[in-house]
C-alpha positions as semicolon CSV with decimal commas, in nm:
position;residue;x (nm);y (nm);z (nm)
1;L;-4,523;5,455;-0,328
2;E;-4,622;5,107;-0,222
3;V;-4,886;5,059;0,046
4;T;-4,832;4,765;0,274
5;K;-5,112;4,520;0,336
6;N;-5,136;4,633;0,699
7;E;-5,167;5,000;0,601
8;K;-5,431;4,914;0,340
9;N;-5,639;4,717;0,593
10;E;-5,605;5,000;0,845
11;E;-5,723;5,254;0,585
12;E;-6,019;5,034;0,485
13;S;-6,122;4,981;0,847
14;N;-6,117;5,357;0,905
15;T;-6,361;5,413;0,618
16;K;-6,602;5,135;0,714
17;Q;-6,895;5,235;0,928
18;L;-7,049;5,010;1,182
19;N;-7,422;4,957;1,187
20;L;-7,491;5,219;1,450
21;S;-7,789;5,194;1,678
22;L;-8,064;5,429;1,569
23;S;-8,260;5,621;1,826
24;L;-8,633;5,629;1,760
25;F;-8,683;5,920;1,998
26;Y;-8,679;6,174;1,715
27;D;-8,930;5,972;1,519
28;F;-9,160;5,951;1,822
29;I;-9,135;6,328;1,867
30;A;-9,215;6,390;1,499
31;V;-9,519;6,161;1,509
32;E;-9,650;6,319;1,831
33;A;-9,589;6,671;1,695
34;C;-9,804;6,584;1,394
35;A;-10,072;6,420;1,612
36;I;-10,113;6,731;1,830
37;G;-10,097;6,971;1,536
38;V;-9,753;7,122;1,588
39;L;-9,652;6,990;1,244
40;N;-9,873;6,955;0,937
41;G;-9,816;6,599;0,814
42;T;-9,950;6,680;0,469
43;Q;-9,685;6,949;0,419
44;I;-9,388;6,802;0,607
45;S;-9,299;6,436;0,572
46;R;-9,218;6,225;0,873
47;D;-8,859;6,178;0,753
48;I;-8,800;6,551;0,709
49;A;-8,955;6,631;1,047
50;R;-8,753;6,358;1,221
51;D;-8,427;6,464;1,056
52;G;-8,490;6,831;1,138
53;I;-8,562;6,752;1,501
54;Q;-8,251;6,535;1,523
55;R;-8,032;6,799;1,354
56;Y;-8,158;7,072;1,588
57;H;-8,115;6,858;1,898
58;E;-7,772;6,717;1,815
59;I;-7,604;6,988;1,608
60;V;-7,759;7,313;1,731
61;Q;-7,808;7,209;2,093
62;G;-7,508;6,971;2,104
63;L;-7,710;6,701;2,279
64;K;-7,754;6,328;2,230
65;P;-8,077;6,123;2,212
66;N;-8,034;6,002;2,570
67;D;-8,032;6,365;2,688
68;L;-8,405;6,387;2,612
69;P;-8,627;6,370;2,919
70;L;-8,805;6,039;2,958
71;I;-9,135;5,978;3,129
72;C;-9,167;5,650;3,315
73;P;-9,480;5,446;3,250
74;S;-9,745;5,441;3,520
75;D;-9,792;5,136;3,742
76;A;-10,100;5,041;3,538
77;E;-9,898;5,060;3,214
78;I;-9,619;4,852;3,366
79;E;-9,876;4,594;3,475
80;Q;-10,009;4,581;3,116
81;I;-9,655;4,526;2,986
82;L;-9,603;4,245;3,237
83;N;-9,931;4,078;3,140
84;A;-9,844;4,102;2,770
85;S;-9,503;3,952;2,847
86;L;-9,659;3,665;3,043
87;D;-9,911;3,602;2,762
88;H;-9,625;3,596;2,513
89;Q;-9,430;3,346;2,722
90;E;-9,736;3,124;2,745
91;R;-9,792;3,138;2,366
92;I;-9,428;3,051;2,299
93;C;-9,448;2,749;2,524
94;R;-9,771;2,638;2,361
95;N;-9,675;2,713;2,000
96;V;-9,341;2,537;1,996
97;E;-9,485;2,253;2,197
98;A;-9,211;2,314;2,448
99;K;-9,266;2,204;2,800
100;C;-9,235;2,498;3,031
101;N;-9,111;2,316;3,335
102;E;-9,342;2,365;3,626
103;E;-9,540;2,641;3,456
104;A;-9,639;2,815;3,781
105;K;-9,273;2,839;3,884
106;D;-9,183;2,974;3,541
107;M;-9,449;3,245;3,569
108;I;-9,329;3,346;3,914
109;R;-8,967;3,355;3,792
110;H;-9,076;3,556;3,487
111;Q;-9,259;3,809;3,707
112;S;-8,964;3,834;3,945
113;N;-8,719;3,897;3,661
114;F;-8,958;4,149;3,507
115;W;-8,979;4,355;3,827
116;K;-8,601;4,333;3,877
117;S;-8,545;4,477;3,529
118;I;-8,796;4,756;3,598
119;D;-8,623;4,844;3,925
120;E;-8,282;4,855;3,751
121;K;-8,406;5,119;3,508
């Protein structure tokens, strides 16, 4: 039986896996569980804990990473993120010797875009 080029390409594309996005939620849960003493990090590795949490959540419960409840950062934490972002923008402009046109305007635009992205979430 001869396989046509088209059929061969189709078969190969079905076996290739894309580089799927990896959720870090399970890793965060494993690290926090160890930090508060739910898991003993000397007996259970981070990888095993993370994989077990993921398997339970996705296979046993039939859920996805985005089904986990999320806690929004406080206003103070959001303000810290904004300040870090502004500091980073300033360092980039300074380090690459780029001229940030009308720096005050850029900072205002940066802040405005930051708050818009926070409101969208």
